[in-house]
CSV table of C-alpha atoms in Angstrom, one decimal:
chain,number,residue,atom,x,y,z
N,14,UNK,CA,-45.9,4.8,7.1
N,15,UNK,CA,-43.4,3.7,4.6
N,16,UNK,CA,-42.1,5.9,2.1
N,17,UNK,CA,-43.4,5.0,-1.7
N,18,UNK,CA,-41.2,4.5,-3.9
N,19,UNK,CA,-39.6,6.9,-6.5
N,20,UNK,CA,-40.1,6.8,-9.9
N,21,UNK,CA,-36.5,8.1,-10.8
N,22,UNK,CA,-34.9,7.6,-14.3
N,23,UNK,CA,-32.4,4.7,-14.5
N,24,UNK,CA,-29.0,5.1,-13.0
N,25,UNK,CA,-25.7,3.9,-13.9
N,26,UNK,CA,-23.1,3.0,-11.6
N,27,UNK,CA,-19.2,3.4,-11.9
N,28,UNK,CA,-15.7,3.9,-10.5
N,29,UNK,CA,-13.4,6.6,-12.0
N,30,UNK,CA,-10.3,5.5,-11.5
N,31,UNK,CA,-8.2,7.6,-13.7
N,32,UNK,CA,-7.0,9.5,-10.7
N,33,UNK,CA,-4.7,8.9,-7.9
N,34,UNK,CA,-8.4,7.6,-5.5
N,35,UNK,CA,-11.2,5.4,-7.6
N,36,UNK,CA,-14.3,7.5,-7.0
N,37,UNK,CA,-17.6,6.0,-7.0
N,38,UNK,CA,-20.5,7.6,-8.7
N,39,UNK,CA,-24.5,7.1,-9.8
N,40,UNK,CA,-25.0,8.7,-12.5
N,41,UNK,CA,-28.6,9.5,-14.4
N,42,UNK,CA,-28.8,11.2,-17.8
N,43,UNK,CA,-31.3,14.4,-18.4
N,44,UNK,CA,-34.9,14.1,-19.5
N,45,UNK,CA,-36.3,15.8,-22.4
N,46,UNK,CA,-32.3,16.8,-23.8
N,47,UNK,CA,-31.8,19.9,-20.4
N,48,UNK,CA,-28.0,20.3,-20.8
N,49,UNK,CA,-26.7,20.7,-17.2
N,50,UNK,CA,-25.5,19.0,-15.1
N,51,UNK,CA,-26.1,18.8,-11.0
N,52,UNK,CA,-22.9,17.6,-9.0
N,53,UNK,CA,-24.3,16.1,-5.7
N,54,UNK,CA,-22.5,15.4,-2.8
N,55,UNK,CA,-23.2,13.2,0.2
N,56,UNK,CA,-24.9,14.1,3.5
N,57,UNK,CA,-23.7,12.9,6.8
N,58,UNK,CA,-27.6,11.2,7.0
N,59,UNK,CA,-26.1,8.5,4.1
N,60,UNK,CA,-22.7,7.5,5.2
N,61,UNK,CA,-23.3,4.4,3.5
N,62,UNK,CA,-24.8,5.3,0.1
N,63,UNK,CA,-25.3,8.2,-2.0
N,64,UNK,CA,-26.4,11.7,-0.6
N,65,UNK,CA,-29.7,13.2,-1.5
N,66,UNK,CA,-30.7,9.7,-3.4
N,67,UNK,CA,-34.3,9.5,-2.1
N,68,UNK,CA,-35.8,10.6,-5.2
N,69,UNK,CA,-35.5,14.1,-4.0
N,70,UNK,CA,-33.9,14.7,-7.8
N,71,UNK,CA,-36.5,12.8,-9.8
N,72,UNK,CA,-38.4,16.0,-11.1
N,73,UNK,CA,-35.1,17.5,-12.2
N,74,UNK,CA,-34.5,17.5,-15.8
N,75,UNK,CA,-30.9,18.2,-15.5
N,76,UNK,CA,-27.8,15.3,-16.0
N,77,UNK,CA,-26.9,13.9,-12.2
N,78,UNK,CA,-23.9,12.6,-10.7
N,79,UNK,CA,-24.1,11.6,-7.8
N,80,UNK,CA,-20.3,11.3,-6.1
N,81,UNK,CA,-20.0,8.8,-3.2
N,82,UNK,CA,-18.0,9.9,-0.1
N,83,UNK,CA,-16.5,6.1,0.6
N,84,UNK,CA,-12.6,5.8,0.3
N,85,UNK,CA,-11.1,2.7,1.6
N,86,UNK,CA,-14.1,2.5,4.2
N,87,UNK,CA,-14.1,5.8,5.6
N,88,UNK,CA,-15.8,9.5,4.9
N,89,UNK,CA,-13.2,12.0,3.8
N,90,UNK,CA,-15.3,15.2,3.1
N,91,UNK,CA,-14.4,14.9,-0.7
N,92,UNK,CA,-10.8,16.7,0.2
N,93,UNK,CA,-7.5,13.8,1.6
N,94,UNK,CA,-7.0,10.6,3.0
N,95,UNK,CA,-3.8,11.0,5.6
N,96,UNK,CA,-2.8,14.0,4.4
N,97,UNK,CA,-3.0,13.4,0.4
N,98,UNK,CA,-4.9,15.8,-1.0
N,99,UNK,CA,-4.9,14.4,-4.6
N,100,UNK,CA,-8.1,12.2,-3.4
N,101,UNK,CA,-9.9,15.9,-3.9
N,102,UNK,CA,-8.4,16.1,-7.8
N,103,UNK,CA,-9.7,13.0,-8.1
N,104,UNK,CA,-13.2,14.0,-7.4
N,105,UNK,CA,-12.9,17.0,-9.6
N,106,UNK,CA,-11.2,14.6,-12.4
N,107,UNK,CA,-14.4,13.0,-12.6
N,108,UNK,CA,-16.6,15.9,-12.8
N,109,UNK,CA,-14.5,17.5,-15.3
N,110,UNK,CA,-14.6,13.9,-17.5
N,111,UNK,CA,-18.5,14.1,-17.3
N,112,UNK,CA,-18.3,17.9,-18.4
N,113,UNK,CA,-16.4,16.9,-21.0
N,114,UNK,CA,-18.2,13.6,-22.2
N,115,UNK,CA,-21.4,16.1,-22.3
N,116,UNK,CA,-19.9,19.2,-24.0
N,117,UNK,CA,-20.5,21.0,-20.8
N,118,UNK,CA,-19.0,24.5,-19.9
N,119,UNK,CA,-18.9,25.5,-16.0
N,120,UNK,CA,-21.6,27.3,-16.8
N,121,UNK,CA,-23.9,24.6,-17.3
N,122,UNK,CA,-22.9,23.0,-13.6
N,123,UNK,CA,-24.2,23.1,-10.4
N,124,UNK,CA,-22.3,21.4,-7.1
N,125,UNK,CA,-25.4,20.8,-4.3
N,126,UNK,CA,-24.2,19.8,-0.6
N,127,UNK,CA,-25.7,19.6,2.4
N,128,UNK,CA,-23.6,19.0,5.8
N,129,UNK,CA,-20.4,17.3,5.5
N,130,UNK,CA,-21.1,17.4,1.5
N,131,UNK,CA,-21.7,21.3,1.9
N,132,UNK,CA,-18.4,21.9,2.1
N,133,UNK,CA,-17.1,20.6,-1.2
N,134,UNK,CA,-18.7,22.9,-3.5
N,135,UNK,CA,-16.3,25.2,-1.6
N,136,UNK,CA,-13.4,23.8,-2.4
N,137,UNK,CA,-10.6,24.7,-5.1
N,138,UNK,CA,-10.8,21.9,-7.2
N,139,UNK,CA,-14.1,21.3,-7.6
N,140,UNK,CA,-15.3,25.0,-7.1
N,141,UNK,CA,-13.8,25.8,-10.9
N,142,UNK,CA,-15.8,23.1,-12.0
N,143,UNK,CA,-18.9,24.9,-11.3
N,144,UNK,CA,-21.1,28.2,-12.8
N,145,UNK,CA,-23.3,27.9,-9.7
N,146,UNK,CA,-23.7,25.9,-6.1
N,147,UNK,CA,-26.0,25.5,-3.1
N,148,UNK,CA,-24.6,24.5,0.1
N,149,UNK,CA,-26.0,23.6,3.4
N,150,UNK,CA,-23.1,23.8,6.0
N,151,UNK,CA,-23.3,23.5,9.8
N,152,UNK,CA,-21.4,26.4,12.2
N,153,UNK,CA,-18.8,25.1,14.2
C-alpha cells in the first residue's frame, strides 16, 4: 500500500553559505504565529534527502529547519570533512541566523536526531543553540 501523501505547509529551500561549508536546508514557517523553532537532523534511513521529511512534522505548529547532511557528496555527521571541523560552525551558523531572523532565544529551540543525526544535538556548537533536544542514538 502506498503511503498518502502529506498535507505539510510549504517549504523553502536554501543554501547558507556564509560559513566556511554551504549547508543545505528546508525550511517551513509556524502555523497559527507558535514561536519555536525545531532543528532537525538527518537519519541514516535518508542519506539522500532530508531526515524526518515524511510529513512526520506536519501537525507541529512550531518553525522547522530541516538541515541536510550532504557535503561534497558524502554524510559527515553534521561535525568535519577531513579533519575541518569548521563544517560543524557552519551548521550552527545557520541555526543561529534563523534564531536571529525570528527573534528566537535558545529557549525557544529544539535540536531532534535520530541515528547518525542523534548525535548532533550533542555537540558543542550546535548544543548552545538549543533550550531543549531529543536524540535517538545507537550503542556502539
Amino acid at each position: 500500500m502506498s503511503k498518502a501523501p502529506t498535507t505539510g505547509r510549504p517549504l523553502l529551500n536554501g543554501i547558507e553559505a556564509s560559513g566556511t561549508f554551504p549547508v543545505e536546508y528546508r525550511f517551513a514557517h509556524a502555523k497559527n504565529g507558535n514561536r519555536h523553532l525545531v532543528v532537525v537532523f538527518a537519519n541514516f534511513s535518508a542519506p539522500d534527502d532530508y531526515g524526518w521529511s515524511n510529513g512526520v512534522f506536519d501537525n507541529v505548529r512550531a518553525n522547522i529547519l530541516w538541515i541536510r547532511d550532504r557535503f561534497d557528496g558524502t554524510n559527515s555527521y553534521y561535525l568535519c570533512k577531513e579533519m575541518d571541523f569548521s563544517l560543524e560552525q557552519s551548521v550552527a551558523t545557520l541555526i543561529f541566523n534563523v534564531m536571529e531572523a525570528l527573534s528566537l532565544t535558545p529557549a525557544d529551540v529544539t535540536m531532534w536526531g535520530g541515528s547518525k543525526g542523534g548525535a548532533q544535538p550533542c555537540t558543542s556548537g550546535c548544543a548552545t543553540a538549543s533550550g531543549t533536544s531529543s536524540r535517538s542514538c545507537p550503542s556502539s
